[in-house]
PDB file of C-alpha atoms in Angstrom:
ATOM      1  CA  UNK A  31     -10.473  24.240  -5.029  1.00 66.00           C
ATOM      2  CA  UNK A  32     -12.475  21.212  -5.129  1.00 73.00           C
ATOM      3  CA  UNK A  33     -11.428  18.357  -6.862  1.00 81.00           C
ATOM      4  CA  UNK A  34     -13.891  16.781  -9.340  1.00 81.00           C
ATOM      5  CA  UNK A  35     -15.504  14.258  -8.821  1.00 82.00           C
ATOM      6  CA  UNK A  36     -15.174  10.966 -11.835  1.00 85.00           C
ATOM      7  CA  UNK A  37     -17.430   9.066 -12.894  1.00 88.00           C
ATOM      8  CA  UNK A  38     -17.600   5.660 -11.912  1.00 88.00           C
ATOM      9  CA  UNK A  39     -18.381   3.321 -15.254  1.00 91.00           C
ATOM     10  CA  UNK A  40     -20.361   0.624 -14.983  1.00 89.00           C
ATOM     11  CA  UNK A  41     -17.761  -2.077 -14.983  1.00 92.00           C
ATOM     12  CA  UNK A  42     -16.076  -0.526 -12.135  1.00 93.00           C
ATOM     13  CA  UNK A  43     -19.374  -0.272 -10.256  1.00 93.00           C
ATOM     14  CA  UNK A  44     -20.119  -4.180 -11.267  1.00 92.00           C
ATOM     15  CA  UNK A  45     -16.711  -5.034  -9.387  1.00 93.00           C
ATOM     16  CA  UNK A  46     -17.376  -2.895  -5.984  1.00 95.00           C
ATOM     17  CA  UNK A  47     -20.612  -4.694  -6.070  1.00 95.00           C
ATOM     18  CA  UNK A  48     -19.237  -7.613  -6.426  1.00 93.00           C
ATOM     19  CA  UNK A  49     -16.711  -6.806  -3.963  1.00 94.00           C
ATOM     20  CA  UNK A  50     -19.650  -6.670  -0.854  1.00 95.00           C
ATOM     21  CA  UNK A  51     -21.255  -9.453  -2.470  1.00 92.00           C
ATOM     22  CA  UNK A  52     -24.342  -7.463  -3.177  1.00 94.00           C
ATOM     23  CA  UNK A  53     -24.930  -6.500   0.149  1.00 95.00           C
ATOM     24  CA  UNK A  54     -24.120  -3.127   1.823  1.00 96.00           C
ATOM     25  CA  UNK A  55     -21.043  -4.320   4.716  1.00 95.00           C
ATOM     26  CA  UNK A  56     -22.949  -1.648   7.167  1.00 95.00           C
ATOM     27  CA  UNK A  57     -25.800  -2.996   6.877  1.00 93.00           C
ATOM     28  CA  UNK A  58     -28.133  -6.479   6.089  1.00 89.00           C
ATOM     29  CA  UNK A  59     -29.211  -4.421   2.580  1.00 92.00           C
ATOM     30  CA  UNK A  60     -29.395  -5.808  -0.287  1.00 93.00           C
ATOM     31  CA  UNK A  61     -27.466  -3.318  -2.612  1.00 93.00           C
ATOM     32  CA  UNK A  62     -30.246  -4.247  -6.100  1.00 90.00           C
ATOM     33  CA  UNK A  63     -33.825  -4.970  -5.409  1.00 84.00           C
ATOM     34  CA  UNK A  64     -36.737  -5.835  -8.012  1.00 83.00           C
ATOM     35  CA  UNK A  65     -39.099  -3.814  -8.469  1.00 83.00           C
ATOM     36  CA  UNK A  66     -42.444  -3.561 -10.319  1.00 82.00           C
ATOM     37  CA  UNK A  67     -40.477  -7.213 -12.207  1.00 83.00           C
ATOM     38  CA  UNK A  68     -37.482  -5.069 -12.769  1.00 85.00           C
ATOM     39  CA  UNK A  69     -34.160  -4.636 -10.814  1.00 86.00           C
ATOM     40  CA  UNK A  70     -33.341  -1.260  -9.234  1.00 87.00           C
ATOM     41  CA  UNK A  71     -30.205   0.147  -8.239  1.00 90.00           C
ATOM     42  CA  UNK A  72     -30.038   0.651  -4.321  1.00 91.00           C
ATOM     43  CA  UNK A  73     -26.799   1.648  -3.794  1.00 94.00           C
ATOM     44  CA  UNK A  74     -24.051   4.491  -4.245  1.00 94.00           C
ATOM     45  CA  UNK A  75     -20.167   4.465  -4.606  1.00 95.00           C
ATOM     46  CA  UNK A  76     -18.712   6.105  -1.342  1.00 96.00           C
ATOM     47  CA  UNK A  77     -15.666   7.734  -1.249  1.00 96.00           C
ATOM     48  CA  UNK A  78     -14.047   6.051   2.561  1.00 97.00           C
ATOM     49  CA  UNK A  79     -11.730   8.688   2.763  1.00 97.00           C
ATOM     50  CA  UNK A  80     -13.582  11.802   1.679  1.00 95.00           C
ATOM     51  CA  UNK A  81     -12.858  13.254  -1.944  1.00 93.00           C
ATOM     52  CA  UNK A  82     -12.918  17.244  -0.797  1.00 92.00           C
ATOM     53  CA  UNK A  83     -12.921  16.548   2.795  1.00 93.00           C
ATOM     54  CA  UNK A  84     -14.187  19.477   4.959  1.00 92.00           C
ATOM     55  CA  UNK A  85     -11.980  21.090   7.099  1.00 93.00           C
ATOM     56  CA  UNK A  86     -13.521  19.619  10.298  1.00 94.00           C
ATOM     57  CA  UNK A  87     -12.771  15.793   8.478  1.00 94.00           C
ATOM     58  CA  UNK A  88      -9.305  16.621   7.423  1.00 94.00           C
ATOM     59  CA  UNK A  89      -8.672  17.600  11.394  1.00 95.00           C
ATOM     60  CA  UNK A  90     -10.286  14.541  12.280  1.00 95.00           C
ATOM     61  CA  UNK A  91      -8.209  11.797   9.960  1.00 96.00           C
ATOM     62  CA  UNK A  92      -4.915  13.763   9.751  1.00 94.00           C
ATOM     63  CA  UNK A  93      -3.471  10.444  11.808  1.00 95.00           C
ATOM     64  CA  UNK A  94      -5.336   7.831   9.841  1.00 96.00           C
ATOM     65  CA  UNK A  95      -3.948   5.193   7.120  1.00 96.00           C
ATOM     66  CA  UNK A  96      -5.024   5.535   4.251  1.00 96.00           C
ATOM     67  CA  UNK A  97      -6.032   3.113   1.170  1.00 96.00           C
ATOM     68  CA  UNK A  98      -4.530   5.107  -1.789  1.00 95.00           C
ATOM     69  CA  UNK A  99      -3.094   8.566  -2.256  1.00 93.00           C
ATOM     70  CA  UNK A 100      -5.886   8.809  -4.687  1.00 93.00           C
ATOM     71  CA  UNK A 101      -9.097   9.458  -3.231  1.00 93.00           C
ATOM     72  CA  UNK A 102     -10.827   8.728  -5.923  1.00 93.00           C
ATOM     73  CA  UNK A 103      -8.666   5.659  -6.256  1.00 94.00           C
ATOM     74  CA  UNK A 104     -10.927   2.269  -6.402  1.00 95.00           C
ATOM     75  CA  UNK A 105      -8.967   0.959  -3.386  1.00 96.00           C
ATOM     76  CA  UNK A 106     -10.676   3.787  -1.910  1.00 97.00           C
ATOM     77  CA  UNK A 107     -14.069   3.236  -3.322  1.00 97.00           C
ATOM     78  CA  UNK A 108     -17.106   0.898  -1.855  1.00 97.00           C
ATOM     79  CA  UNK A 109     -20.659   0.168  -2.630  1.00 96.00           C
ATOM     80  CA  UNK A 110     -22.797   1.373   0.010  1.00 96.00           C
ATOM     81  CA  UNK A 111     -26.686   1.587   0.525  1.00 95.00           C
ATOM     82  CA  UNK A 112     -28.152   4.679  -0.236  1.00 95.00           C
ATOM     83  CA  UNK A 113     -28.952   5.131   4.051  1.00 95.00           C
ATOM     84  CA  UNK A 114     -25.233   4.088   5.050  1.00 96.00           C
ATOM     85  CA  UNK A 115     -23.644   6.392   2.268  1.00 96.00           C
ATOM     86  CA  UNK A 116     -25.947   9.237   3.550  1.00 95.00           C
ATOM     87  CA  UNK A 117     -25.122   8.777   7.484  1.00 95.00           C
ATOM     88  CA  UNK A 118     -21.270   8.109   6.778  1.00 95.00           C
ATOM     89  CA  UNK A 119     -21.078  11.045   5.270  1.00 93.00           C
ATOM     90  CA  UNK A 120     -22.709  13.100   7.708  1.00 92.00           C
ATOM     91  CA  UNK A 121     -20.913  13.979  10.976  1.00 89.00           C
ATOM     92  CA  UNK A 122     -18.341  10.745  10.334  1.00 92.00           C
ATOM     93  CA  UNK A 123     -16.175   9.865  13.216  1.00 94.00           C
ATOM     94  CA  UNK A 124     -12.787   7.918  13.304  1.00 96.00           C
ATOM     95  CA  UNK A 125     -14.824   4.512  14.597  1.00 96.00           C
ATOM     96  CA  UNK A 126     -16.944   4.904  11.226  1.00 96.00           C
ATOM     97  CA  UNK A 127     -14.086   5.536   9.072  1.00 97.00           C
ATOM     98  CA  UNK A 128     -11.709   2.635  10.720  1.00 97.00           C
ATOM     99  CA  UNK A 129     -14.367   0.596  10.485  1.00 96.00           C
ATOM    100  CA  UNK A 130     -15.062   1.224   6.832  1.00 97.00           C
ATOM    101  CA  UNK A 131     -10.529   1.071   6.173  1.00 97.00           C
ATOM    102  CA  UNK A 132     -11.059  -2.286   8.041  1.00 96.00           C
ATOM    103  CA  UNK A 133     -13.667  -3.664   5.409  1.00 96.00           C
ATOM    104  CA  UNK A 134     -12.117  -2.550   2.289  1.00 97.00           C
ATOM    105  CA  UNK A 135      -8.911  -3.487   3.741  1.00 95.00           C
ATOM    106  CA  UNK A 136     -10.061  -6.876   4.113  1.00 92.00           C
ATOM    107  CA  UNK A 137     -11.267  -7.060   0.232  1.00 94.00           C
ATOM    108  CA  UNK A 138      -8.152  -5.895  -1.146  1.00 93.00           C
ATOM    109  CA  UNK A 139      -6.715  -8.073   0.763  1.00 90.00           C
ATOM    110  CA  UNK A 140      -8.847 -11.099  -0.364  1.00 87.00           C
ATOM    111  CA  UNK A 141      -8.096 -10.002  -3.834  1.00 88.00           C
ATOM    112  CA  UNK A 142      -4.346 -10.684  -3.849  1.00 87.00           C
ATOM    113  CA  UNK A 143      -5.590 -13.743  -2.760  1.00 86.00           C
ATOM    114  CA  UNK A 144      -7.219 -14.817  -5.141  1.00 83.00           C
ATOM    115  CA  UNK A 145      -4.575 -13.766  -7.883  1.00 83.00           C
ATOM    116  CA  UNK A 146      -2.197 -16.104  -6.076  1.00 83.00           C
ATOM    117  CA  UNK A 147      -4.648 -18.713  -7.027  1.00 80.00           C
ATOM    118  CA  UNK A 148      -3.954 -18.632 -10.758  1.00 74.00           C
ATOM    119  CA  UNK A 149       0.151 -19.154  -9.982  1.00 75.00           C
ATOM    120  CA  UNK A 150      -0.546 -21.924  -7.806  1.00 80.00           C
ATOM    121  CA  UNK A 151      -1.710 -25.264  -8.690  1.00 82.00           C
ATOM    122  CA  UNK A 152      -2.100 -28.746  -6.909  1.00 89.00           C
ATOM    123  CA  UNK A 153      -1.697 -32.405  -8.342  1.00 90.00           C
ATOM    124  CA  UNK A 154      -4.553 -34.266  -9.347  1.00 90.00           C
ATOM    125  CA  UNK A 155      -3.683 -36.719  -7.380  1.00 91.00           C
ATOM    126  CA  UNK A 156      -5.274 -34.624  -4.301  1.00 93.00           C
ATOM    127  CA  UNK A 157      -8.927 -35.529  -5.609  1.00 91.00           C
ATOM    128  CA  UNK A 158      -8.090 -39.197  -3.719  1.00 92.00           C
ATOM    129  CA  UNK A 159      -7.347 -37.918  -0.482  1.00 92.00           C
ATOM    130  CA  UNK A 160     -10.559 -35.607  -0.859  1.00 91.00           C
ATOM    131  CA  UNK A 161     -12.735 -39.016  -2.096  1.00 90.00           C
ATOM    132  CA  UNK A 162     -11.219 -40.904   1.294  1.00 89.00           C
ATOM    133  CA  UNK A 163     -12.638 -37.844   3.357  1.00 89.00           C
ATOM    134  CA  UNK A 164     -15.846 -37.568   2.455  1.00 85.00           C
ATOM    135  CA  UNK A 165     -16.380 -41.386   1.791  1.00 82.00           C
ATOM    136  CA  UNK A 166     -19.507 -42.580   4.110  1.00 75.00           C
ATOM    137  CA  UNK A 167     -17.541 -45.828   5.124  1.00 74.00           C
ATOM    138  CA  UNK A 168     -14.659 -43.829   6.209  1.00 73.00           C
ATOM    139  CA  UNK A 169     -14.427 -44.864  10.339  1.00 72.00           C
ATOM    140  CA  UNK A 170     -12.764 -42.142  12.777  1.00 66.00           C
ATOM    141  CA  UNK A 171      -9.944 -42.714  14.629  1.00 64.00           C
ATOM    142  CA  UNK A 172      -8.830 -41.244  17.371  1.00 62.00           C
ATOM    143  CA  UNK A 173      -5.654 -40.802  17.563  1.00 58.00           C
ATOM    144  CA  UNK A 174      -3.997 -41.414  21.616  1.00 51.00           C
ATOM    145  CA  UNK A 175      -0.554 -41.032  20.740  1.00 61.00           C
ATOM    146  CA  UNK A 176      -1.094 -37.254  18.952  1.00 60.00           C
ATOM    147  CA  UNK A 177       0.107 -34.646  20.847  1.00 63.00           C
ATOM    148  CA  UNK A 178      -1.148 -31.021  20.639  1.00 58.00           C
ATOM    149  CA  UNK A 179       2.003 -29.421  21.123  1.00 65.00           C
ATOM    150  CA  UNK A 180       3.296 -29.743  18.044  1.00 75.00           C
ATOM    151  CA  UNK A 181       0.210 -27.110  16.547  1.00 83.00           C
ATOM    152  CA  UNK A 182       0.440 -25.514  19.718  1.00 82.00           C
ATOM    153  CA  UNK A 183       4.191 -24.881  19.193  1.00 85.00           C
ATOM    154  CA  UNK A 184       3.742 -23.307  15.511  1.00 86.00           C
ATOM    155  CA  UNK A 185       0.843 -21.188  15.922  1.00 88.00           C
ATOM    156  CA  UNK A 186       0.421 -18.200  17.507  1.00 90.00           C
ATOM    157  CA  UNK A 187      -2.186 -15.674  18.722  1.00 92.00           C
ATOM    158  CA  UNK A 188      -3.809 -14.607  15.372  1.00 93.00           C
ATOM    159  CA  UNK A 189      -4.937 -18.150  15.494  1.00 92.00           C
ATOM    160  CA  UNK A 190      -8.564 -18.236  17.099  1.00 92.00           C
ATOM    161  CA  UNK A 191      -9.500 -20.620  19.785  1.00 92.00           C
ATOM    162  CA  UNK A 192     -12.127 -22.224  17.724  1.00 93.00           C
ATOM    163  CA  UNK A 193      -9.419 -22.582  14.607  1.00 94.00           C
ATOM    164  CA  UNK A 194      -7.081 -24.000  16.858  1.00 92.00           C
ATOM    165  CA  UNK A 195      -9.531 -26.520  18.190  1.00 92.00           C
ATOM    166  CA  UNK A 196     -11.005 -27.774  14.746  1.00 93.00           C
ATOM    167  CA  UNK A 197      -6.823 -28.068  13.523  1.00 93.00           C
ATOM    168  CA  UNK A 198      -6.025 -30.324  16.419  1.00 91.00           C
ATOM    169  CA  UNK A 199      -9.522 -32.632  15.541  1.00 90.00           C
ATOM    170  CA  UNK A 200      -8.842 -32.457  12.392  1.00 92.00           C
ATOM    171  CA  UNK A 201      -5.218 -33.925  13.130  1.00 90.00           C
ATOM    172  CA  UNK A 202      -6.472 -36.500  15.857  1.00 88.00           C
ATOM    173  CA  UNK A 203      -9.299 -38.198  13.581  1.00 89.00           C
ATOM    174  CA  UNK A 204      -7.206 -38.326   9.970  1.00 91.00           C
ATOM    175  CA  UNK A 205      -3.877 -37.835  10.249  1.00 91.00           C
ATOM    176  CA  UNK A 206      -2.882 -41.275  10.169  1.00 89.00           C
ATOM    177  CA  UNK A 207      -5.499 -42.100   7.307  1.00 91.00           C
ATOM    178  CA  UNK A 208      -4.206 -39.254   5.174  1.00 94.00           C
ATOM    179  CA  UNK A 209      -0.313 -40.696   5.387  1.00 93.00           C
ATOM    180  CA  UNK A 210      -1.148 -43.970   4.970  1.00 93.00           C
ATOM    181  CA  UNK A 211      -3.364 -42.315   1.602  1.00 94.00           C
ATOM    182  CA  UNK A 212      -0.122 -40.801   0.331  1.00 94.00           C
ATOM    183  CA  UNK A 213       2.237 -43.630   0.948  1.00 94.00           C
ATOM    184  CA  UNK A 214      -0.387 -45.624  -1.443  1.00 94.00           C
ATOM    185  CA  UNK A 215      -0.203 -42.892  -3.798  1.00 93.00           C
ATOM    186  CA  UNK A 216       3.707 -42.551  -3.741  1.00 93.00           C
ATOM    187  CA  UNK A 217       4.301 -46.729  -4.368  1.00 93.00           C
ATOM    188  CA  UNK A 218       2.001 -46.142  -7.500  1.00 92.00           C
ATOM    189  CA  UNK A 219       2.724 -42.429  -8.398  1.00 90.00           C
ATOM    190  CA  UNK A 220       6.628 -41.700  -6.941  1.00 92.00           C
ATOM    191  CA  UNK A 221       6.801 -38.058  -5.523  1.00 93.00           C
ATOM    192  CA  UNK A 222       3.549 -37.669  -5.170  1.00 93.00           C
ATOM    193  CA  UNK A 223       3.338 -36.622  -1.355  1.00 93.00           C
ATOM    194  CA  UNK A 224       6.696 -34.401  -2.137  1.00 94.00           C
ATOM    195  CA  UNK A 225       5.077 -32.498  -5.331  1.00 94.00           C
ATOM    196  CA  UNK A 226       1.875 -32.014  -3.365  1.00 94.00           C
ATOM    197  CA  UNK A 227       3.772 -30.974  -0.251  1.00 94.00           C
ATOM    198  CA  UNK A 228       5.995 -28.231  -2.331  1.00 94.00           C
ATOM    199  CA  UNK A 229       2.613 -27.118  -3.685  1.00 93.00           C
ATOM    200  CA  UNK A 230       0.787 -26.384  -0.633  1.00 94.00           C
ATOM    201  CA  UNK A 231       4.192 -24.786   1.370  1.00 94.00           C
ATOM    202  CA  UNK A 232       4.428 -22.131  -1.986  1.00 93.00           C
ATOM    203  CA  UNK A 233       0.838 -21.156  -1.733  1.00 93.00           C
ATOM    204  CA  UNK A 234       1.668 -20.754   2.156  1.00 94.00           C
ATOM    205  CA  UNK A 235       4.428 -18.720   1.474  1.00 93.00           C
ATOM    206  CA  UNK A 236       2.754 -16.240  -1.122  1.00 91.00           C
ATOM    207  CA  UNK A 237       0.299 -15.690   1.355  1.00 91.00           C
ATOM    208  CA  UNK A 238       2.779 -15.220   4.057  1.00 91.00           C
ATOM    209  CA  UNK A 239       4.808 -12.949   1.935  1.00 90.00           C
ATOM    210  CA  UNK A 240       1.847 -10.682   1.351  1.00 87.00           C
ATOM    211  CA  UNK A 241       1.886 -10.392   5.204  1.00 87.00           C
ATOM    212  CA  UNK A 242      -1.308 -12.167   5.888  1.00 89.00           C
ATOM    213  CA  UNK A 243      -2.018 -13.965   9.808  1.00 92.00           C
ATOM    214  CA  UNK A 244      -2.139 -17.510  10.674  1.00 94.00           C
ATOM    215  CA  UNK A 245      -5.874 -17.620  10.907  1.00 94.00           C
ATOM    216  CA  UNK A 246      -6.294 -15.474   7.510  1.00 93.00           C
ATOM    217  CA  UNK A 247      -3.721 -17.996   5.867  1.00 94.00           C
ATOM    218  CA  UNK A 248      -5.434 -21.091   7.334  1.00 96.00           C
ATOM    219  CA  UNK A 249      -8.945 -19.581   5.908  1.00 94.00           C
ATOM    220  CA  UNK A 250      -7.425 -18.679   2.574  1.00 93.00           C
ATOM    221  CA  UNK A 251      -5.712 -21.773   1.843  1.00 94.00           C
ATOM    222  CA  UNK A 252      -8.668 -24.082   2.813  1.00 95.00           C
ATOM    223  CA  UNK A 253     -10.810 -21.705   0.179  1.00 93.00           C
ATOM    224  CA  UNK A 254      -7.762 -22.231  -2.713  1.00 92.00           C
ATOM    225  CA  UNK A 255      -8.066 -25.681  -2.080  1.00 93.00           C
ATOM    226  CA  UNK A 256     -11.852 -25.941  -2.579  1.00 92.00           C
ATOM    227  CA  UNK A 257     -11.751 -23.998  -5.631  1.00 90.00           C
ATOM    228  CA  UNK A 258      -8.902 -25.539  -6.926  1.00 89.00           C
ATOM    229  CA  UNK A 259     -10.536 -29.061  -6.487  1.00 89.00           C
ATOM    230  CA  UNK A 260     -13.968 -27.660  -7.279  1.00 86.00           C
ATOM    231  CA  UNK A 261     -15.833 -29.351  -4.822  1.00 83.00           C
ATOM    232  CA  UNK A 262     -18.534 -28.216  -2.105  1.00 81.00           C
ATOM    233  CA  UNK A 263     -17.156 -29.977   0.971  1.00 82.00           C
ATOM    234  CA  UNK A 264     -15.287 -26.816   2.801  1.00 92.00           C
ATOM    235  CA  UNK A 265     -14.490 -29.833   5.845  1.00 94.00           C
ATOM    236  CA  UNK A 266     -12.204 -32.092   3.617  1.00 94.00           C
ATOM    237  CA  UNK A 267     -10.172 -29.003   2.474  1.00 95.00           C
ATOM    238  CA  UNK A 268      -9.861 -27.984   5.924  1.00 96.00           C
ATOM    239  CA  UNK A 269      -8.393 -31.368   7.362  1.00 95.00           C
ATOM    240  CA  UNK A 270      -6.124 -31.569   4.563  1.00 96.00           C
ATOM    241  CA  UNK A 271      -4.655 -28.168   5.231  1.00 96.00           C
ATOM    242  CA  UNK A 272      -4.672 -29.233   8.940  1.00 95.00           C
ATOM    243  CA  UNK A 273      -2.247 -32.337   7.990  1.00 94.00           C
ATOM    244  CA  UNK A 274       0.105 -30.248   6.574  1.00 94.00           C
ATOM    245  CA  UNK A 275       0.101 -27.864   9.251  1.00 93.00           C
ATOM    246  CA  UNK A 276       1.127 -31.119  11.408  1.00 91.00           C
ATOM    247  CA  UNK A 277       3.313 -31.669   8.743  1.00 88.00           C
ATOM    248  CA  UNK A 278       5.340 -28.774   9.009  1.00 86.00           C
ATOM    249  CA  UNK A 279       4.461 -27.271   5.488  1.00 90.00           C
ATOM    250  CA  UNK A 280       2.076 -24.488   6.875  1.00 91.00           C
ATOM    251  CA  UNK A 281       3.112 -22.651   9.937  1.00 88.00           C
TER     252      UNK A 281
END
């Protein structure tokens, strides 16, 4: 017997939208499109393990994970375009369906994210060390006497070679500016650098706990940071979380 299928409300179908970011992830589609001045629904919820799968598909993902026990679950739910939804569902094979687990995967996975963010905060003191970034007199320095291996040491291979690179620049041009930042901040403020510090390893460590990888964390935390400081510069959130991976509190 057939399960029923629900039906999605519109708040629900708001979120999975919003979950793509209005754009279908199989595809460059934009899920709503205006027409005749008017915008016009160009997607459908699809179902990424099948709700009454056929007896071929139940053969086919008796091995495969799955995102709820629920099929009709919202962790099992995504917005599609009306093409995608039509071809996934026809003739499906494992690489569509892993591919489609790896997406929503990835959301849900975001989404704890971003509930850490409300039971984390950071001292307002971190708004200096952001204005010494991105100040236009600031001067480079490169730093001779930094050695890689300390990054090299603490991260591992989840870490792209790209990440890696821009950590170790990162280090090499400001660590030394950044200290010397929260020494000034510590004679005026005391604790400062330790309160910050604390901050920044328990934000680490909720998004270690929830089992993401180094190069997930390092992403995640430079995106807390910019929200958390509300400013547009993604580059001075990611040297400051680069200092404190030199600093031992990341990592």
């Amino acid at each position: 017997m057939s399960k029923p299928r629900r039906k999605i409300q519109p708040n629900e179908q708001l979120i999975l939208h919003s979950e793509v970011n209005g754009i279908c992830p199989l595809c460059p589609t934009t899920l709503v499109y205006e027409k005749n001045g008017k915008n016009q629904k160009g997607f459908e919820i699809a179902h990424i393990y099948p709700l009454n799968p056929l007896p071929k598909e139940v053969i086919l993902l008796k091995d495969e994970q799955l995102l709820n026990s629920d099929s009709d679950h919202g962790d099992n739910l995504i917005c599609l375009c009306n093409p995608c939804h039509k071809r996934y569902d026809k003739d499906k094979t494992v690489e569509e369906y892993r591919d489609l687990f790896k997406i929503k995967t990835d959301i849900i996975k975001r989404k704890k994210e971003q509930n850490i963010w409300s039971k984390t905060s950071i001292e307002i003191e971190i708004f200096e060390i952001i204005e010494l970034l991105v100040a236009k007199d600031l001067e480079f320095e490169d730093n001779l006497e930094y050695s890689p291996k300390t990054i090299d040491n603490k991260t591992n291979e989840t870490i792209t070679v790209l990440t890696k690179r821009k950590i170790h620049r990162n280090v090499q041009d400001y660590f030394y500016k950044i200290s010397d930042k929260f020494k000034d901040l510590d004679f005026i403020e005391p604790m400062t650098t330790e309160i910050i510090s604390s901050q920044i390893k328990n934000h680490y460590l909720q998004l270690k706990k929830q089992g993401s990888n180094q190069k997930e964390i390092f992403d995640a935390m430079t995106t807390w940071l910019q929200k958390q400081t509300k400013q547009d510069n993604r580059e001075a959130s990611e040297i400051i979380i680069s200092y404190f991976i030199q600093n031992c509190e990341i990592f």
